[in-house]
Structures are given as C-alpha cells and as structure tokens.
Amino acid sequence: METATRREEMTTAIIGLGNMGSGLARRLAGNGNLVLAARNEAAATTLAQDIGAKSASVDAAIAAADTVILALPYDAALALAKSGALDGKVVVDISNPVKPDFSGLAFGFDTSAAEEIQKAAPGAKVVKAFNTIFASLFAAPRDNTANVPVFLAGEDAALEKVETLVKNAGFAVEKTGTLDAARLLEPLGMLNIRFGYGLGRGTSIAPAWLSV
C-alpha cells in the first residue's frame, strides 16, 4: 500500500514539447503526476489541459519533479544541465548529438550526449532512453508498440524509475548497461535517422526489431 501511494506521488516533468516531448506527454498522461514545461508556456498550458496534466515554468516544473525528461536538442539539454537546476533529480536524456546538417553525430564512442549531460549535472542521475525511436510511434495504438524496445543506459537506482516510465508509455524495456552504453545507443539513433530520412525509408523503418 505504501509503495502504491509513493508511485502516485511521483512527479515527472517533461521539458520541451516538440514532436518527441508532446508525443511522450500524451503517452504518459494519466500515469502519476505529470508536469509539462516549454519556452512557449501557452503551448504547454494548452497541451496540459488537453491531456489532464499540469503545466508550469521550466524552473517550477523541474523543482516539483522527481524525474525530469529532457525532450530537448542536445545543446539545450546540456545548457540546462550546466545551470544546476537538475541536482537531485533522475534525468532522462532522449537526445542524439547530431550535426546541424544531420550528416552524422558531433561526437561518439569515446563519450556521449548522456555522459556529457551527466558531467554537467553531477548531482543528477542521468539515464539514456527514447533516442532510438521516432516520434510517430507515440501516435500508434499501444498494442502496436508493446513489444517495441526502448533501450536504457544508466545506473540501477535511476533505471528502475525510468523503466516504469517506459512501460507506462506503452513500450518494452531493454537495459543495455551503465551510462557509457549511450555511446552505442546514440549511433544507433543516427542510423535510424539515416534510414528514415537520408535514405528515404520513412519513420516506420525503425526500430525493425521486436522483443520476444
């Protein structure tokens, strides 16, 4: 009973309401306390009212949350991490550090976006997730995504919370190890982008694997 009550009290903030952030918000609506925040506060308020969530300023949303999903481009996520606002939070990084022309990643294999965000916010617990799927999957029926894997990288204590988020969003969980596994997941995200856009295969090309 205490565990169930604690889960109800958990608050998740989504920072950024582009295609990924808004799609994830719709999938998570109704699962615990959800707070939405974006530079466009009016848009955050409108979406929150539409899905039965709350909205707040970025600072207020982070302060109220146990878990913060950074649905932001890498540079914006890194800047927020450097601000100190994320200390004490479980932070979900969904970014891929793509070059401006989408020709590849800005870096990889010896570090990752997730690790750089962790360095910038040493008081937070960063988990990599959701970077290998396209936003269009959020609009699909839940039955269609129940076996679609969301790969997680991070430390065990934080992974447990993010695993619950992934399942609440209607996806399967695949743990890949500690945060340095993001060095593999981000190139995988880039491969999906190349298939989907660079090679014209469309967003349904990824992921093309299932958990069994």
XYZ file of N, CA and C in Angstrom:
636
model
N 0.829 -1.206 0.000
C 0.000 0.000 0.000
C 0.857 1.247 0.000
N 1.929 1.230 0.808
C 2.819 2.377 0.831
C 3.503 2.568 -0.512
N 3.883 1.447 -1.170
C 4.528 1.540 -2.470
C 3.602 2.156 -3.492
N 2.337 1.725 -3.505
C 1.374 2.280 -4.450
C 1.174 3.764 -4.207
N 1.103 4.163 -2.930
C 0.923 5.578 -2.623
C 2.112 6.384 -3.099
N 3.327 5.836 -2.884
C 4.526 6.537 -3.314
C 4.537 6.727 -4.816
N 4.109 5.696 -5.575
C 4.078 5.818 -7.021
C 3.121 6.927 -7.449
N 1.993 7.026 -6.758
C 1.042 8.070 -7.105
C 1.621 9.455 -6.842
N 2.508 9.551 -5.859
C 3.085 10.837 -5.511
C 4.234 11.234 -6.427
N 4.806 10.290 -7.130
C 5.931 10.593 -8.003
C 5.510 11.586 -9.076
N 6.349 12.560 -9.317
C 6.057 13.582 -10.318
C 7.109 13.544 -11.411
N 6.640 13.518 -12.643
C 7.512 13.534 -13.816
C 7.317 14.847 -14.557
N 8.404 15.515 -14.871
C 8.348 16.735 -15.676
C 8.905 16.441 -17.056
N 8.217 16.918 -18.071
C 8.734 16.866 -19.441
C 9.092 18.291 -19.833
N 10.362 18.497 -20.146
C 10.851 19.816 -20.534
C 11.068 19.809 -22.038
N 10.272 20.596 -22.746
C 10.332 20.609 -24.210
C 9.156 19.862 -24.796
N 8.416 20.522 -25.673
C 7.188 19.928 -26.208
C 7.168 19.944 -27.728
N 8.299 19.552 -28.312
C 8.323 19.288 -29.746
C 7.623 17.974 -30.025
N 7.916 17.368 -31.165
C 7.237 16.125 -31.532
C 7.471 15.013 -30.510
N 8.703 14.901 -30.034
C 9.003 13.846 -29.062
C 8.376 14.151 -27.711
N 8.569 15.374 -27.225
C 8.053 15.722 -25.907
C 6.545 15.652 -25.821
N 5.865 16.187 -26.832
C 4.397 16.178 -26.798
C 3.854 14.771 -26.995
N 4.499 13.984 -27.847
C 4.055 12.601 -28.036
C 4.219 11.776 -26.780
N 5.356 11.953 -26.116
C 5.596 11.236 -24.870
C 4.630 11.692 -23.780
N 4.323 12.988 -23.758
C 3.363 13.500 -22.781
C 2.005 12.832 -22.943
N 1.566 12.680 -24.168
C 0.267 12.041 -24.407
C 0.289 10.579 -23.973
N 1.407 9.911 -24.181
C 1.509 8.509 -23.772
C 1.539 8.362 -22.242
N 2.117 9.342 -21.548
C 2.261 9.245 -20.098
C 1.085 9.842 -19.336
N 0.195 10.512 -20.035
C -0.946 11.144 -19.369
C -1.740 10.108 -18.585
N -2.069 10.446 -17.347
C -2.845 9.552 -16.502
C -2.017 8.601 -15.676
N -0.688 8.615 -15.844
C 0.203 7.756 -15.064
C 0.994 8.615 -14.085
N 0.457 8.823 -12.902
C 1.136 9.645 -11.920
C 0.989 11.123 -12.210
N 1.729 11.931 -11.480
C 1.680 13.379 -11.653
C 2.599 13.787 -12.796
N 2.063 14.472 -13.787
C 2.804 14.872 -14.975
C 2.752 16.384 -15.111
N 3.936 16.996 -15.246
C 4.033 18.450 -15.397
C 4.757 18.748 -16.700
N 4.193 19.634 -17.512
C 4.766 19.984 -18.803
C 5.336 21.393 -18.760
N 6.456 21.590 -19.423
C 7.072 22.913 -19.471
C 7.793 23.091 -20.792
N 7.764 24.309 -21.304
C 8.445 24.641 -22.544
C 8.669 26.145 -22.585
N 9.527 26.573 -23.500
C 9.719 28.023 -23.663
C 8.403 28.712 -23.964
N 7.581 28.061 -24.786
C 6.247 28.577 -25.096
C 5.295 28.090 -24.003
N 5.156 28.877 -22.961
C 4.348 28.452 -21.811
C 2.876 28.308 -22.171
N 2.398 29.112 -23.124
C 0.996 28.998 -23.540
C 0.740 27.643 -24.195
N 1.682 27.190 -25.014
C 1.536 25.879 -25.659
C 1.563 24.765 -24.627
N 2.410 24.910 -23.612
C 2.461 23.912 -22.548
C 1.146 23.857 -21.791
N 0.569 25.019 -21.528
C -0.709 25.074 -20.820
C -1.813 24.412 -21.628
N -1.838 24.690 -22.926
C -2.872 24.124 -23.799
C -2.779 22.607 -23.848
N -1.568 22.077 -24.035
C -1.404 20.624 -24.099
C -1.744 19.986 -22.756
N -1.312 20.611 -21.666
C -1.600 20.062 -20.342
C -3.095 19.970 -20.098
N -3.820 20.997 -20.481
C -5.273 20.970 -20.315
C -5.896 19.887 -21.178
N -5.339 19.675 -22.355
C -5.881 18.695 -23.292
C -5.734 17.264 -22.772
N -4.640 16.987 -22.060
C -4.367 15.606 -21.633
C -4.546 15.390 -20.130
N -4.995 16.408 -19.425
C -5.232 16.252 -17.998
C -3.975 16.282 -17.152
N -2.962 17.010 -17.622
C -1.720 17.167 -16.863
C -1.649 18.583 -16.307
N -0.523 18.919 -15.712
C -0.285 20.268 -15.225
C 0.772 20.938 -16.093
N 0.850 22.252 -16.028
C 1.911 22.977 -16.705
C 2.543 23.953 -15.731
N 3.773 24.330 -16.025
C 4.493 25.252 -15.158
C 5.647 25.845 -15.955
N 6.316 26.811 -15.375
C 7.554 27.294 -15.964
C 8.588 26.172 -15.898
N 9.648 26.294 -16.685
C 10.681 25.263 -16.680
C 11.261 25.085 -15.281
N 11.598 26.174 -14.636
C 12.187 26.085 -13.296
C 11.229 25.437 -12.299
N 9.972 25.830 -12.337
C 8.990 25.292 -11.396
C 8.717 23.820 -11.667
N 8.672 23.435 -12.935
C 8.424 22.031 -13.284
C 9.550 21.142 -12.777
N 10.789 21.591 -12.973
C 11.934 20.807 -12.510
C 11.920 20.705 -10.993
N 11.650 21.811 -10.323
C 11.650 21.821 -8.859
C 10.616 20.867 -8.288
N 9.482 20.702 -8.966
C 8.393 19.867 -8.472
C 8.588 18.393 -8.770
N 9.537 18.062 -9.651
C 9.617 16.706 -10.194
C 10.629 15.832 -9.480
N 10.348 14.545 -9.464
C 11.318 13.526 -9.070
C 12.158 13.122 -10.281
N 11.489 13.009 -11.434
C 12.128 12.608 -12.685
C 11.886 13.681 -13.728
N 12.947 14.074 -14.431
C 12.868 15.124 -15.437
C 13.258 14.539 -16.787
N 12.356 14.597 -17.748
C 12.636 14.152 -19.110
C 13.044 15.365 -19.931
N 14.274 15.362 -20.429
C 14.761 16.459 -21.260
C 14.434 16.151 -22.716
N 13.281 16.603 -23.157
C 12.859 16.402 -24.547
C 13.358 17.593 -25.362
N 14.671 17.745 -25.379
C 15.332 18.920 -25.930
C 16.471 18.493 -26.851
N 16.849 19.349 -27.809
C 18.083 19.083 -28.549
C 19.262 19.036 -27.577
N 20.316 18.351 -27.986
C 21.445 18.155 -27.089
C 21.999 19.458 -26.515
N 22.231 20.468 -27.349
C 22.826 21.711 -26.853
C 21.962 22.365 -25.785
N 20.646 22.341 -25.969
C 19.734 22.938 -24.985
C 19.715 22.105 -23.706
N 19.757 20.780 -23.853
C 19.788 19.910 -22.678
C 21.063 20.125 -21.881
N 22.185 20.270 -22.573
C 23.458 20.489 -21.897
C 23.462 21.824 -21.159
N 22.933 22.857 -21.790
C 22.868 24.164 -21.143
C 22.034 24.110 -19.868
N 20.929 23.397 -19.914
C 20.084 23.268 -18.726
C 20.817 22.476 -17.634
N 21.547 21.453 -18.031
C 22.308 20.666 -17.060
C 23.355 21.527 -16.355
N 23.975 22.432 -17.076
C 25.006 23.297 -16.503
C 24.446 24.302 -15.513
N 23.133 24.514 -15.539
C 22.522 25.525 -14.678
C 22.431 25.099 -13.214
N 22.583 23.815 -12.948
C 22.454 23.301 -11.592
C 21.038 22.956 -11.197
N 20.078 23.226 -12.075
C 18.669 23.005 -11.730
C 18.314 21.537 -11.583
N 19.135 20.638 -12.136
C 18.789 19.218 -12.170
C 19.346 18.426 -10.994
N 20.044 19.076 -10.107
C 20.629 18.373 -8.961
C 19.553 17.624 -8.169
N 19.847 16.390 -7.830
C 18.932 15.581 -7.036
C 17.834 14.905 -7.827
N 17.818 15.077 -9.140
C 16.761 14.520 -9.977
C 17.262 13.312 -10.764
N 16.355 12.410 -11.089
C 16.605 11.436 -12.139
C 16.307 12.137 -13.457
N 17.265 12.141 -14.351
C 17.157 12.909 -15.597
C 17.186 11.948 -16.783
N 16.202 12.051 -17.645
C 16.124 11.209 -18.836
C 16.556 12.032 -20.037
N 17.650 11.620 -20.660
C 18.164 12.276 -21.864
C 17.709 11.492 -23.080
N 16.968 12.134 -23.973
C 16.473 11.450 -25.169
C 17.162 11.954 -26.436
N 18.201 12.771 -26.269
C 18.790 13.460 -27.418
C 19.753 12.575 -28.197
N 19.993 12.968 -29.443
C 21.088 12.466 -30.254
C 21.897 13.694 -30.688
N 23.208 13.720 -30.438
C 24.001 14.919 -30.724
C 24.342 15.045 -32.209
N 23.316 15.269 -33.027
C 23.517 15.298 -34.477
C 24.129 16.626 -34.924
N 24.891 16.575 -35.995
C 25.441 17.783 -36.588
C 24.298 18.616 -37.180
N 24.497 19.911 -37.354
C 23.426 20.769 -37.892
C 22.871 20.303 -39.241
N 23.728 19.669 -40.064
C 23.264 19.211 -41.384
C 22.791 17.761 -41.362
N 22.714 17.164 -40.165
C 22.261 15.782 -39.986
C 23.137 14.762 -40.713
N 24.385 15.140 -40.989
C 25.275 14.219 -41.705
C 25.894 13.174 -40.791
N 25.767 13.354 -39.499
C 26.337 12.415 -38.545
C 26.277 12.983 -37.148
N 26.943 12.315 -36.218
C 26.982 12.772 -34.834
C 28.161 13.717 -34.622
N 27.977 14.658 -33.709
C 29.043 15.597 -33.385
C 30.189 14.897 -32.657
N 29.897 13.815 -31.946
C 30.909 13.018 -31.271
C 30.322 11.652 -30.980
N 31.179 10.726 -30.593
C 30.673 9.403 -30.262
C 31.785 8.417 -29.985
N 31.451 7.355 -29.301
C 32.296 6.205 -28.968
C 33.271 6.465 -27.815
N 33.851 7.694 -27.701
C 34.670 7.966 -26.529
C 33.910 8.785 -25.491
N 32.722 9.251 -25.856
C 31.790 9.887 -24.932
C 30.421 9.880 -25.596
N 29.438 10.479 -24.946
C 28.077 10.517 -25.486
C 27.377 11.754 -24.950
N 26.263 12.102 -25.561
C 25.470 13.222 -25.070
C 25.060 12.984 -23.619
N 24.633 11.766 -23.312
C 24.179 11.456 -21.960
C 25.301 11.632 -20.940
N 26.505 11.183 -21.288
C 27.629 11.313 -20.369
C 28.038 12.769 -20.182
N 27.966 13.559 -21.249
C 28.303 14.977 -21.138
C 27.275 15.707 -20.268
N 26.026 15.331 -20.397
C 24.986 15.915 -19.538
C 25.220 15.510 -18.089
N 25.622 14.254 -17.865
C 25.931 13.807 -16.509
C 27.107 14.584 -15.918
N 28.136 14.824 -16.717
C 29.278 15.609 -16.245
C 28.849 17.026 -15.871
N 27.946 17.594 -16.659
C 27.491 18.960 -16.413
C 26.559 19.049 -15.220
N 25.928 17.935 -14.857
C 24.993 17.896 -13.718
C 25.367 16.731 -12.816
N 26.519 16.812 -12.124
C 26.987 15.677 -11.330
C 26.069 15.309 -10.174
N 25.186 16.233 -9.774
C 24.247 15.942 -8.698
C 22.991 15.243 -9.156
N 22.862 15.013 -10.460
C 21.704 14.315 -11.032
C 22.091 12.868 -11.346
N 21.091 12.043 -11.652
C 21.320 10.674 -12.110
C 20.719 10.565 -13.510
N 21.589 10.563 -14.511
C 21.156 10.610 -15.909
C 20.941 9.206 -16.459
N 19.858 9.037 -17.192
C 19.545 7.786 -17.881
C 19.274 8.107 -19.347
N 19.857 7.335 -20.232
C 19.580 7.474 -21.662
C 18.357 6.643 -22.015
N 17.427 7.221 -22.775
C 16.214 6.488 -23.179
C 15.549 7.204 -24.341
N 14.747 6.484 -25.086
C 13.867 7.005 -26.130
C 14.605 7.634 -27.328
N 15.921 7.540 -27.414
C 16.614 8.198 -28.522
C 16.617 7.379 -29.802
N 16.182 6.117 -29.737
C 16.238 5.260 -30.923
C 14.877 5.056 -31.581
N 13.857 5.793 -31.135
C 12.539 5.667 -31.759
C 12.119 7.008 -32.346
N 11.266 6.958 -33.346
C 10.727 8.167 -33.952
C 9.446 8.593 -33.240
N 9.184 9.893 -33.256
C 8.022 10.446 -32.565
C 6.711 9.882 -33.103
N 6.694 9.460 -34.362
C 5.454 8.946 -34.955
C 4.922 7.724 -34.202
N 5.795 6.992 -33.522
C 5.341 5.809 -32.783
C 4.422 6.171 -31.622
N 4.546 7.370 -31.083
C 3.698 7.762 -29.965
C 2.228 7.845 -30.374
N 1.976 8.086 -31.653
C 0.602 8.194 -32.141
C 0.013 6.841 -32.511
N 0.833 5.804 -32.516
C 0.349 4.469 -32.873
C -0.447 3.874 -31.714
N -1.346 2.931 -31.994
C -2.040 2.227 -30.913
C -1.039 1.552 -29.985
N -1.351 1.505 -28.702
C -0.427 0.910 -27.730
C -0.130 -0.556 -28.052
N -1.099 -1.270 -28.575
C -0.861 -2.669 -28.922
C 0.248 -2.800 -29.961
N 0.400 -1.771 -30.794
C 1.419 -1.815 -31.851
C 2.822 -1.555 -31.325
N 2.921 -0.977 -30.132
C 4.242 -0.622 -29.605
C 4.631 -1.415 -28.362
N 3.766 -2.307 -27.924
C 4.007 -3.022 -26.662
C 5.306 -3.816 -26.682
N 5.740 -4.268 -27.846
C 6.980 -5.036 -27.962
C 8.116 -4.234 -28.596
N 7.890 -2.952 -28.823
C 8.938 -2.098 -29.383
C 9.902 -1.719 -28.257
N 11.199 -1.999 -28.419
C 12.122 -1.755 -27.316
C 12.534 -0.293 -27.194
N 12.573 0.176 -25.983
C 13.240 1.430 -25.637
C 14.482 1.026 -24.860
N 15.644 1.369 -25.397
C 16.906 0.986 -24.780
C 17.265 1.967 -23.669
N 17.675 1.422 -22.525
C 18.035 2.235 -21.368
C 19.507 2.030 -21.026
N 20.161 3.130 -20.653
C 21.533 3.066 -20.151
C 21.628 3.965 -18.934
N 22.146 3.425 -17.824
C 22.271 4.219 -16.612
C 22.501 3.338 -15.408
N 22.559 3.964 -14.250
C 22.788 3.228 -13.013
C 21.478 2.613 -12.508
N 21.587 1.516 -11.749
C 20.427 0.721 -11.365
C 19.343 1.510 -10.638
N 19.732 2.358 -9.679
C 18.727 3.070 -8.879
C 17.859 3.967 -9.744
N 18.468 4.630 -10.698
C 17.711 5.514 -11.586
C 16.970 4.721 -12.651
N 17.565 3.622 -13.105
C 16.935 2.814 -14.152
C 15.565 2.314 -13.736
N 15.405 1.981 -12.480
C 14.114 1.444 -12.019
C 12.986 2.445 -12.268
N 13.240 3.710 -11.985
C 12.213 4.731 -12.200
C 11.922 4.919 -13.691
N 12.976 4.916 -14.485
C 12.785 5.145 -15.918
C 12.148 3.926 -16.578
N 12.456 2.745 -16.090
C 11.806 1.534 -16.597
C 10.292 1.635 -16.438
N 9.840 2.140 -15.285
C 8.400 2.320 -15.065
C 7.823 3.317 -16.066
N 8.534 4.402 -16.335
C 8.070 5.391 -17.310
C 7.909 4.770 -18.697
N 8.902 3.993 -19.087
C 8.862 3.370 -20.414
C 7.653 2.448 -20.533
N 7.414 1.643 -19.517
C 6.267 0.735 -19.551
C 4.954 1.512 -19.530
N 4.884 2.586 -18.732
C 3.682 3.416 -18.707
C 3.428 4.084 -20.053
N 4.503 4.325 -20.793
C 4.361 4.937 -22.124
C 3.971 3.919 -23.184
N 3.943 2.635 -22.826
C 3.471 1.611 -23.751
C 4.548 0.962 -24.589
N 5.781 0.886 -24.054
C 6.885 0.269 -24.781
C 7.541 -0.815 -23.927
N 8.378 -1.618 -24.564
C 9.156 -2.628 -23.861
C 10.490 -2.029 -23.423
N 11.068 -2.603 -22.375
C 12.328 -2.119 -21.822
C 13.460 -3.059 -22.205
N 14.553 -2.477 -22.687
C 15.786 -3.234 -22.925
C 16.923 -2.486 -22.240
N 17.458 -3.049 -21.161
C 18.567 -2.429 -20.456
C 19.880 -2.788 -21.150
N 20.738 -1.796 -21.323
C 21.989 -2.016 -22.058
C 23.226 -1.835 -21.185
N 23.016 -1.559 -19.892
C 24.157 -1.396 -19.011
C 24.260 0.015 -18.472
N 25.447 0.360 -18.004
C 25.670 1.666 -17.394
C 25.665 2.769 -18.446
N 25.821 4.007 -17.999
C 25.586 5.149 -18.881
C 26.512 5.178 -20.090
N 27.682 4.572 -19.986
C 28.580 4.586 -21.136
C 28.020 3.797 -22.323
N 26.998 2.980 -22.101
C 26.335 2.286 -23.221
C 25.638 3.271 -24.153
N 25.431 4.496 -23.691
C 24.868 5.522 -24.575
C 25.772 5.781 -25.775
N 27.049 5.440 -25.654
C 27.979 5.583 -26.788
C 27.592 4.663 -27.945
N 26.860 3.614 -27.640
C 26.347 2.708 -28.667
C 24.938 3.099 -29.096
N 24.148 3.571 -28.164
C 22.749 3.889 -28.469
C 22.615 5.134 -29.344
N 23.490 6.102 -29.156
C 23.373 7.317 -29.964
C 23.730 7.081 -31.433
N 24.799 6.323 -31.753
C 24.994 5.948 -33.161
C 23.838 5.129 -33.725
N 23.214 4.299 -32.881
C 22.038 3.558 -33.340
C 20.908 4.519 -33.691
N 20.728 5.558 -32.870
C 19.736 6.580 -33.195
C 20.058 7.267 -34.512
N 21.348 7.534 -34.755
C 21.764 8.175 -36.007
C 21.520 7.264 -37.198
N 21.729 5.957 -37.006
C 21.447 5.003 -38.085
C 19.966 5.039 -38.440
N 19.111 5.101 -37.432
C 17.673 5.205 -37.697
C 17.341 6.457 -38.486
N 17.971 7.584 -38.120
C 17.742 8.843 -38.828
C 18.189 8.713 -40.284
N 19.316 8.063 -40.503
C 19.803 7.900 -41.885
C 18.850 7.038 -42.700
N 18.400 5.912 -42.110
C 17.426 5.083 -42.816
C 16.138 5.865 -43.080
N 15.624 6.516 -42.034
C 14.317 7.153 -42.133
C 14.272 8.336 -43.071
N 15.326 9.161 -43.006
C 15.319 10.402 -43.777
C 16.364 10.416 -44.894
N 17.619 10.112 -44.556
C 18.675 10.178 -45.556
C 18.467 9.216 -46.708
N 17.962 8.025 -46.404
C 17.733 7.012 -47.439
C 16.263 6.894 -47.827
N 15.453 7.780 -47.270
C 14.055 7.853 -47.689
C 13.194 6.670 -47.332
N 13.557 5.928 -46.276
C 12.785 4.733 -45.934
C 11.579 5.053 -45.048
N 11.512 6.265 -44.519
C 10.378 6.663 -43.689
C 10.561 6.248 -42.237
N 9.760 6.847 -41.371
C 9.947 6.630 -39.937
C 9.500 5.252 -39.465
N 8.770 4.522 -40.301
C 8.352 3.174 -39.890
C 9.488 2.171 -39.993
N 10.636 2.576 -40.555
C 11.752 1.646 -40.701
C 12.373 1.287 -39.359
N 12.231 2.182 -38.379
C 12.912 1.954 -37.108
C 11.946 2.070 -35.944
N 12.126 1.253 -34.903
C 13.024 0.091 -34.940
C 12.376 -1.083 -35.641
N 13.159 -1.904 -36.280
C 12.641 -3.039 -37.028
C 12.907 -4.349 -36.308
N 12.995 -4.273 -34.968
C 13.231 -5.459 -34.169
C 12.182 -5.538 -33.066
N 11.954 -6.692 -32.556
C 10.946 -6.894 -31.522
C 11.514 -7.681 -30.354
N 11.042 -7.377 -29.158
C 11.352 -8.203 -28.011
C 10.442 -9.418 -28.028
N 10.955 -10.601 -27.722
C 10.134 -11.814 -27.727
C 10.281 -12.533 -26.400
